[in-house]
CSV table of C-alpha atoms in Angstrom, one decimal:
chain,number,residue,atom,x,y,z
A,1,LEU,CA,-93.3,-185.3,42.1
A,2,THR,CA,-94.8,-181.9,41.4
A,3,LEU,CA,-93.7,-178.9,43.4
A,4,TYR,CA,-95.5,-175.5,43.5
A,5,LEU,CA,-93.7,-172.5,44.7
A,6,SER,CA,-95.3,-169.2,45.7
A,7,VAL,CA,-92.7,-166.4,46.0
A,8,LYS,CA,-93.4,-162.8,47.0
A,9,SER,CA,-91.2,-159.9,47.7
A,10,SER,CA,-91.5,-156.1,48.1
A,11,SER,CA,-88.4,-155.7,45.9
A,12,SER,CA,-86.6,-157.5,43.0
A,13,ILE,CA,-86.1,-161.2,43.5
A,14,GLN,CA,-84.4,-164.1,41.9
A,15,VAL,CA,-85.3,-167.8,42.4
A,16,PRO,CA,-82.8,-169.9,40.5
A,17,LEU,CA,-83.6,-173.6,40.7
A,18,THR,CA,-81.2,-176.4,40.2
A,19,LEU,CA,-81.8,-180.1,40.9
A,20,TRP,CA,-78.6,-181.6,42.3
A,21,GLN,CA,-77.2,-185.0,42.9
A,22,GLU,CA,-76.4,-185.2,46.6
A,23,GLN,CA,-72.6,-185.5,46.2
A,24,SER,CA,-72.5,-182.8,43.5
A,25,PHE,CA,-74.4,-180.4,45.8
A,26,PHE,CA,-72.0,-180.9,48.7
A,27,ASN,CA,-69.0,-180.4,46.4
A,28,PHE,CA,-70.5,-177.2,45.1
A,29,ASP,CA,-71.4,-176.0,48.6
A,30,ARG,CA,-67.9,-176.7,49.8
A,31,THR,CA,-66.5,-174.6,47.0
A,32,GLN,CA,-68.9,-171.8,47.7
A,33,THR,CA,-68.1,-171.8,51.4
A,34,LEU,CA,-64.4,-171.7,50.6
A,35,MET,CA,-64.9,-168.7,48.3
A,36,HIS,CA,-66.7,-166.8,51.0
A,37,GLY,CA,-64.1,-167.8,53.6
A,38,ILE,CA,-61.3,-166.5,51.4
A,39,TYR,CA,-63.1,-163.2,50.7
A,40,TYR,CA,-64.0,-162.4,54.3
A,41,GLY,CA,-60.6,-163.5,55.4
A,42,ILE,CA,-58.9,-161.0,53.0
A,43,MET,CA,-61.2,-158.3,54.2
A,44,PHE,CA,-60.5,-159.1,57.8
A,45,VAL,CA,-56.7,-159.0,57.3
A,46,MET,CA,-57.0,-155.7,55.5
A,47,VAL,CA,-59.0,-154.2,58.3
A,48,MET,CA,-56.7,-155.3,61.0
A,49,TYR,CA,-53.5,-154.4,59.2
A,50,ASN,CA,-54.6,-150.9,58.2
A,51,LEU,CA,-56.2,-150.4,61.7
A,52,PHE,CA,-52.8,-151.0,63.3
A,53,VAL,CA,-51.2,-148.7,60.7
A,54,TYR,CA,-53.7,-146.0,61.5
A,55,LEU,CA,-53.0,-146.3,65.3
A,56,ALA,CA,-49.3,-146.1,64.5
A,57,VAL,CA,-49.3,-143.1,62.1
A,58,GLY,CA,-52.6,-141.4,62.9
A,59,GLU,CA,-53.3,-140.8,59.2
A,60,ARG,CA,-57.0,-140.0,58.7
A,61,ASN,CA,-57.2,-141.7,55.4
A,62,TYR,CA,-56.5,-145.1,57.0
A,63,LEU,CA,-59.4,-144.6,59.4
A,64,TYR,CA,-61.8,-143.9,56.5
A,65,TYR,CA,-60.3,-146.8,54.6
A,66,VAL,CA,-60.8,-149.2,57.5
A,67,LEU,CA,-64.4,-148.1,58.0
A,68,PHE,CA,-65.1,-148.5,54.2
A,69,VAL,CA,-63.6,-152.0,54.2
A,70,CYS,CA,-65.7,-152.9,57.3
A,71,CYS,CA,-68.9,-151.8,55.6
A,72,MET,CA,-68.4,-153.4,52.2
A,73,PRO,CA,-68.3,-157.1,53.4
A,74,LEU,CA,-71.1,-156.3,55.9
A,75,PHE,CA,-73.2,-155.2,52.9
A,76,LEU,CA,-72.4,-158.3,50.9
A,77,ALA,CA,-73.0,-160.5,53.9
A,78,SER,CA,-76.4,-159.0,54.5
A,79,LEU,CA,-77.2,-159.4,50.8
A,80,SER,CA,-76.1,-163.0,50.6
A,81,GLY,CA,-77.8,-164.0,53.9
A,82,PHE,CA,-74.6,-164.8,55.9
A,83,ALA,CA,-75.2,-161.8,58.2
A,84,PHE,CA,-78.7,-162.9,58.9
A,85,GLN,CA,-77.6,-166.5,59.5
A,86,TYR,CA,-74.7,-165.7,61.8
A,87,LEU,CA,-75.1,-162.2,63.2
A,88,TRP,CA,-78.8,-161.4,63.6
A,89,PRO,CA,-80.9,-164.5,63.0
A,90,GLU,CA,-83.8,-163.2,65.1
A,91,PHE,CA,-84.1,-159.8,63.4
A,92,THR,CA,-85.8,-160.4,60.1
A,93,GLN,CA,-86.8,-156.8,59.4
A,94,TRP,CA,-83.4,-155.4,60.4
A,95,ASN,CA,-81.8,-157.6,57.7
A,96,ASP,CA,-83.5,-155.5,54.9
A,97,GLN,CA,-82.5,-152.3,56.7
A,98,ALA,CA,-78.9,-153.6,57.2
A,99,ILE,CA,-78.5,-153.9,53.4
A,100,LEU,CA,-79.5,-150.3,53.0
A,101,VAL,CA,-77.5,-149.0,55.9
A,102,ALA,CA,-74.3,-151.0,55.1
A,103,LEU,CA,-74.3,-149.9,51.5
A,104,SER,CA,-75.0,-146.3,52.4
A,105,ALA,CA,-72.2,-146.4,55.0
A,106,SER,CA,-69.9,-147.8,52.4
A,107,ILE,CA,-70.7,-144.9,50.2
A,108,ILE,CA,-70.1,-142.3,53.0
A,109,PHE,CA,-66.7,-143.7,54.0
A,110,GLY,CA,-65.7,-144.3,50.4
A,111,LEU,CA,-66.5,-140.7,49.6
A,112,LEU,CA,-64.6,-139.4,52.6
A,113,PHE,CA,-61.6,-141.6,51.8
A,114,THR,CA,-61.7,-140.4,48.1
A,115,HIS,CA,-61.9,-136.7,49.1
A,116,HIS,CA,-58.9,-136.8,51.5
A,117,PHE,CA,-56.8,-139.3,49.5
A,118,LEU,CA,-57.1,-137.4,46.3
A,119,ASN,CA,-56.7,-134.0,48.0
A,120,ALA,CA,-60.0,-132.8,46.6
A,121,SER,CA,-59.9,-129.8,48.9
A,122,GLU,CA,-57.1,-128.4,46.8
A,123,LEU,CA,-59.4,-128.1,43.8
A,124,ARG,CA,-61.2,-124.9,42.9
A,125,ASN,CA,-64.2,-126.4,41.1
A,126,TYR,CA,-67.3,-128.1,42.4
A,127,ASN,CA,-65.4,-131.3,43.1
A,128,ARG,CA,-64.0,-129.6,46.2
A,129,PHE,CA,-67.3,-130.0,48.0
A,130,ALA,CA,-68.9,-132.9,45.9
A,131,ALA,CA,-67.8,-135.7,48.3
A,132,TYR,CA,-69.4,-133.9,51.3
A,133,ILE,CA,-72.6,-133.2,49.4
A,134,LEU,CA,-72.9,-136.8,48.3
A,135,ALA,CA,-72.0,-138.1,51.8
A,136,CYS,CA,-74.9,-136.0,53.2
A,137,GLY,CA,-77.2,-137.6,50.6
A,138,ALA,CA,-76.1,-141.1,51.7
A,139,SER,CA,-76.7,-140.1,55.4
A,140,LEU,CA,-80.2,-139.1,54.4
A,141,ILE,CA,-80.8,-142.4,52.8
A,142,ILE,CA,-79.8,-144.1,56.1
A,143,ILE,CA,-82.5,-142.1,57.8
A,144,LEU,CA,-85.0,-143.1,55.1
A,145,ALA,CA,-84.1,-146.8,55.6
A,146,PHE,CA,-85.7,-146.6,59.0
A,147,THR,CA,-88.8,-144.7,57.9
A,148,LEU,CA,-89.8,-145.8,54.4
A,149,PRO,CA,-90.4,-149.3,52.9
A,150,TYR,CA,-87.4,-151.2,51.6
A,151,ASN,CA,-88.7,-151.3,48.0
A,152,ILE,CA,-88.8,-147.5,47.9
A,153,VAL,CA,-85.4,-146.8,49.5
A,154,ILE,CA,-83.5,-149.4,47.4
A,155,ARG,CA,-84.8,-147.7,44.2
A,156,ILE,CA,-83.3,-144.5,45.5
A,157,LEU,CA,-80.1,-146.0,46.8
A,158,ILE,CA,-79.0,-148.0,43.7
A,159,PRO,CA,-78.9,-145.1,41.2
A,160,PHE,CA,-77.3,-142.9,43.9
A,161,ALA,CA,-74.6,-145.5,44.5
A,162,ALA,CA,-74.0,-145.6,40.7
A,163,VAL,CA,-73.6,-141.8,40.6
A,164,THR,CA,-71.1,-141.8,43.5
A,165,CYS,CA,-69.0,-144.6,42.0
A,166,CYS,CA,-68.8,-142.8,38.7
A,167,TRP,CA,-67.8,-139.6,40.4
A,168,ALA,CA,-65.1,-141.3,42.5
A,169,PHE,CA,-63.8,-143.0,39.4
A,170,SER,CA,-63.7,-139.8,37.4
A,171,MET,CA,-62.0,-138.0,40.2
A,172,GLY,CA,-59.3,-140.7,40.2
A,173,LEU,CA,-58.8,-140.3,36.5
A,174,TYR,CA,-58.6,-136.5,36.8
A,175,ARG,CA,-56.0,-136.7,39.6
A,176,TRP,CA,-54.1,-139.5,37.7
A,177,PHE,CA,-53.7,-137.4,34.6
A,178,SER,CA,-52.7,-134.4,36.8
A,179,GLY,CA,-49.6,-136.4,37.7
A,180,GLY,CA,-50.4,-138.3,40.9
A,181,LEU,CA,-48.9,-141.7,41.2
A,182,SER,CA,-51.1,-142.7,44.1
A,183,ALA,CA,-54.2,-141.7,42.1
A,184,LYS,CA,-53.1,-144.3,39.5
A,185,TYR,CA,-53.4,-147.1,42.1
A,186,TYR,CA,-56.7,-145.6,43.3
A,187,THR,CA,-58.2,-145.5,39.8
A,188,ILE,CA,-57.2,-149.1,39.0
A,189,ALA,CA,-58.6,-150.2,42.4
A,190,TRP,CA,-61.9,-148.5,41.8
A,191,SER,CA,-62.2,-149.9,38.3
A,192,SER,CA,-61.9,-153.4,39.8
A,193,LEU,CA,-65.0,-152.8,42.0
A,194,LEU,CA,-66.9,-151.3,39.1
A,195,SER,CA,-66.0,-154.2,36.8
A,196,GLY,CA,-67.2,-156.7,39.4
A,197,GLY,CA,-70.5,-154.8,39.8
A,198,VAL,CA,-71.0,-154.7,36.0
A,199,ILE,CA,-70.2,-158.4,35.5
A,200,LEU,CA,-72.7,-159.3,38.3
A,201,ALA,CA,-75.4,-157.1,36.9
A,202,LEU,CA,-74.9,-158.6,33.4
A,203,SER,CA,-75.2,-162.1,34.7
A,204,LYS,CA,-78.5,-161.1,36.5
A,205,TYR,CA,-79.9,-160.0,33.2
A,206,ASP,CA,-78.8,-163.3,31.5
A,207,MET,CA,-76.3,-161.4,29.3
A,208,LEU,CA,-73.5,-163.4,30.9
A,209,PRO,CA,-73.6,-167.1,31.9
A,210,LYS,CA,-74.2,-167.9,35.6
A,211,ASN,CA,-71.1,-169.5,37.1
A,212,LEU,CA,-68.8,-169.1,40.1
A,213,PHE,CA,-66.9,-166.2,38.5
A,214,THR,CA,-70.0,-164.1,37.6
A,215,ASP,CA,-71.7,-164.9,40.9
A,216,TYR,CA,-68.6,-163.8,42.9
A,217,ALA,CA,-67.5,-161.0,40.6
A,218,ILE,CA,-68.4,-158.3,43.1
A,219,GLN,CA,-66.5,-160.1,45.9
A,220,ILE,CA,-63.5,-160.5,43.6
A,221,GLY,CA,-63.7,-156.9,42.5
A,222,SER,CA,-64.0,-155.5,46.1
A,223,ALA,CA,-61.2,-157.7,47.4
A,224,LEU,CA,-58.9,-156.5,44.6
A,225,GLU,CA,-60.0,-152.9,45.3
A,226,VAL,CA,-59.2,-153.0,49.0
A,227,THR,CA,-55.8,-154.7,48.3
A,228,LEU,CA,-54.9,-152.1,45.7
A,229,LEU,CA,-56.1,-149.2,47.9
A,230,SER,CA,-53.8,-150.5,50.6
A,231,PHE,CA,-50.9,-150.3,48.2
A,232,ALA,CA,-52.0,-146.8,47.2
A,233,LEU,CA,-52.0,-145.7,50.9
A,234,ALA,CA,-48.5,-147.2,51.3
A,235,GLU,CA,-47.3,-145.4,48.2
A,236,ARG,CA,-48.8,-142.1,49.4
A,237,ILE,CA,-46.9,-142.4,52.8
A,238,ASN,CA,-43.7,-143.2,50.9
A,239,GLN,CA,-44.2,-140.1,48.7
A,240,GLU,CA,-44.9,-137.9,51.8
A,241,ARG,CA,-41.8,-139.2,53.5
A,242,LYS,CA,-39.7,-138.6,50.4
A,243,MET,CA,-41.0,-135.0,50.2
A,244,ARG,CA,-40.3,-134.4,53.8
A,245,TYR,CA,-36.8,-135.8,53.4
A,246,GLU,CA,-36.1,-133.6,50.4
A,247,ALA,CA,-37.5,-130.6,52.2
A,248,GLN,CA,-35.2,-131.3,55.2
A,249,GLN,CA,-32.2,-131.7,52.8
A,250,ASP,CA,-33.1,-128.4,51.1
A,251,ALA,CA,-33.3,-126.7,54.5
A,252,LEU,CA,-30.0,-128.1,55.6
A,253,LEU,CA,-28.4,-127.0,52.4
A,254,THR,CA,-29.8,-123.5,52.7
A,255,GLU,CA,-28.6,-123.3,56.3
A,256,ARG,CA,-25.1,-124.4,55.3
A,257,GLU,CA,-24.9,-121.9,52.5
A,258,LEU,CA,-26.1,-119.1,54.8
A,259,ARG,CA,-23.5,-120.1,57.4
A,260,GLN,CA,-20.7,-120.1,54.8
A,261,ALA,CA,-21.8,-116.7,53.5
A,262,ARG,CA,-21.8,-115.3,57.1
A,263,GLU,CA,-18.3,-116.7,57.8
A,264,GLN,CA,-17.0,-115.2,54.5
A,265,ALA,CA,-18.5,-111.9,55.5
A,266,LEU,CA,-16.8,-111.9,58.9
A,267,GLU,CA,-13.5,-112.7,57.3
């Protein structure tokens, strides 16, 4: 049997072909579906948990974190075809735009989270405004996604995403070496996502073998990232509570010393 395939795309495309025995294919498909289920389950749990925490404490970082975690799996679902299969099967053109919009939105909320979590507003260099400038750039890309062809916008978006990831990682390193414990968790979390992206890219260029690990490296990296970022947020709240408690204790001690001094003066 001879098969001829004609494949055309306005952007990059991969057409891996594997001839399966029927039972082997179903076994592989079950494993693949299980991996996706675990990933989206982790992301859903993180969204719901941190959404409830945000409603309870009103911390803005949790809102940016929840929106970031919502956009990341939406981007990967659009890229892998799950979103087209289950969410918008009738909107073929929107699926291309959804990839661009979801990735740009992930960048926007990731930048806002980074800015507030690492207290970049306290800095006196260009990093004080870098997150807002980059977020405006990502917003412009969302507008371009609805006006320009996909193959043009994706060539702008990919290097832009690489720049923003490198900036966020470097900011985490800078704040970590400045003595911030929560920045340590943030930097390790961000390195997980970057490592997953690098492994996936190397496998696409045939520099690493194609297997379940390399195919799902970005999912593994992003799941580790959001889990570690959740720990980082919890650590930050604990630090703030500790600082408030210490400040209250200092205030009480000062008040007690003033009262004693006043009583001694009256005597």
